[in-house]
Amino acid sequence: MIKNAPFKFAEFENITIKAGSGGYFDKIFSSKTGDYEYINNQDSLVKQKVKLSKDDLLYLHRKAVDLGFWNMSKDMIADTSGKSPRYFIEYDYQRKKKIVEIDAAYNGDMKVKGAALELIETINKTINIAADKNK
């Protein structure tokens, strides 16, 4: 991946991630508010506050740089029916923002798809570790 990052961590403001299928996001997190909502194994909506540390945010910023997030296409959608799992990632900075939406059925550049899915996995893992600390 090309490591071109026009976004600087000093200007970082927020990460938002959403996941779901069927045109509905059943997992949503915003680092700005700390709001984390998801559907658990019992089909119940769970709402909690999760605070990511400055180190967590720096790690996620650097991971996005390493994976070439800023060079990814905004829309990597293949399944227009909305039945395929879909992910939405938004990195907000003071002067710019980058949004990528991808679904599991995307059949474009597999290297880019893999990088996007790796970033999603990394963000989710970081959120889950922080959520466990907040319990």
C-alpha atoms as one frame of an Amber mdcrd trajectory, in Angstrom:
protein
   0.000   0.000   0.000   1.091   3.553  -0.604   1.831   5.349   2.640   0.432
   8.739   1.725  -1.171  10.425   4.731  -2.416  13.956   4.134  -4.009  13.792
   7.585  -1.900  14.592  10.648  -2.534  13.082  14.078  -2.171  16.541  15.667
  -5.395  17.462  13.807  -7.229  14.247  14.685 -10.760  14.586  16.098 -12.790
  11.391  15.776 -13.138   7.853  14.466 -16.573   6.433  13.692 -17.162   2.835
  12.707 -20.420   1.105  11.860 -21.165  -2.490  10.918 -24.268  -4.345   9.880
 -26.238  -5.843   7.035 -29.620  -5.515   5.413 -29.231  -1.743   5.197 -29.056
  -1.484   9.001 -25.991  -0.828  11.141 -26.300  -2.872  14.333 -22.881  -1.912
  15.682 -21.879   1.751  15.998 -18.980   3.461  17.753 -17.843   7.081  17.900
 -14.599   7.980  19.669 -15.798  11.587  20.031 -18.739  10.731  22.290 -17.570
   7.300  23.423 -21.000   5.919  22.494 -20.807   2.236  21.650 -23.957   0.380
  20.636 -24.247  -3.176  19.422 -26.591  -6.145  19.334 -25.376  -8.953  21.618
 -25.844 -12.725  21.225 -29.294 -12.523  22.857 -30.471  -9.952  20.253 -30.496
  -7.213  22.887 -29.247  -3.712  22.244 -26.263  -2.922  24.448 -25.246   0.694
  24.994 -22.099   1.678  26.813 -19.488   4.407  26.987 -16.018   3.432  25.785
 -13.119   5.857  26.086 -10.173   5.308  23.785  -6.884   6.638  25.126  -4.681
   9.017  23.170  -2.329   6.060  22.610  -5.228   3.992  21.202  -6.135   6.797
  18.800  -2.530   7.299  17.732  -2.249   3.552  17.097  -5.404   3.584  14.942
  -4.180   6.657  13.058  -0.847   4.975  12.325  -2.539   1.711  11.342  -4.642
   3.637   8.816  -1.445   5.191   7.431   0.281   1.794   7.187  -2.685   0.233
   5.379  -3.113   3.073   2.901  -6.552   4.123   4.165  -6.316   7.550   2.495
  -5.830   5.926  -0.900  -8.872   3.648  -0.627 -11.963   4.318  -2.686 -14.893
   5.839  -0.798 -17.341   3.196  -2.022 -16.288  -0.429  -2.189 -19.803  -1.789
  -2.496 -20.694  -4.773  -4.660 -23.910  -5.951  -2.999 -26.561  -3.325  -3.724
 -29.248  -5.474  -2.060 -27.696  -4.676   1.337 -27.675  -8.333   2.412 -23.903
  -8.624   2.569 -22.152  -7.487   5.771 -21.264  -3.823   5.364 -18.771  -1.599
   7.175 -18.447   2.167   7.396 -15.235   3.833   8.628 -14.811   7.572   9.101
 -11.680   9.351  10.259 -12.327  13.040  11.085  -9.609  15.654  11.253  -9.815
  19.420  11.740  -9.681  20.246   8.033 -10.468  16.952   6.310 -12.299  13.697
   6.695 -12.049  10.335   5.007 -14.948   7.913   4.713 -14.772   4.372   3.353
 -17.748   2.059   3.012 -17.110  -1.567   2.092 -19.140  -4.741   1.945 -17.994
  -8.331   2.216 -19.090  -9.003  -1.380 -16.697  -6.400  -2.809 -14.738  -8.058
  -5.587 -12.444  -5.227  -6.661  -8.769  -5.017  -5.747  -8.306  -7.808  -3.177
  -5.227  -6.133  -1.673  -7.242  -2.996  -0.932 -10.178  -5.051   0.373  -7.813
  -6.969   2.652  -6.304  -3.748   3.972  -9.762  -2.280   4.660 -10.893  -5.418
   6.478  -7.661  -5.475   8.495  -8.268  -1.865   9.569 -11.837  -2.730  10.595
 -10.578  -5.697  12.611  -7.932  -3.530  14.299 -10.452  -0.808  15.207 -12.906
  -3.381  16.589 -10.197  -5.094  18.638  -9.057  -1.742  20.078 -12.654  -0.821
  21.000 -13.244  -4.205  22.632 -10.068  -3.979  24.716 -11.035  -0.477  25.876
 -14.601  -1.647  26.624 -13.249  -4.483  28.787 -11.134  -1.962  30.730 -14.213
   0.220  31.332 -16.228  -2.611  32.916
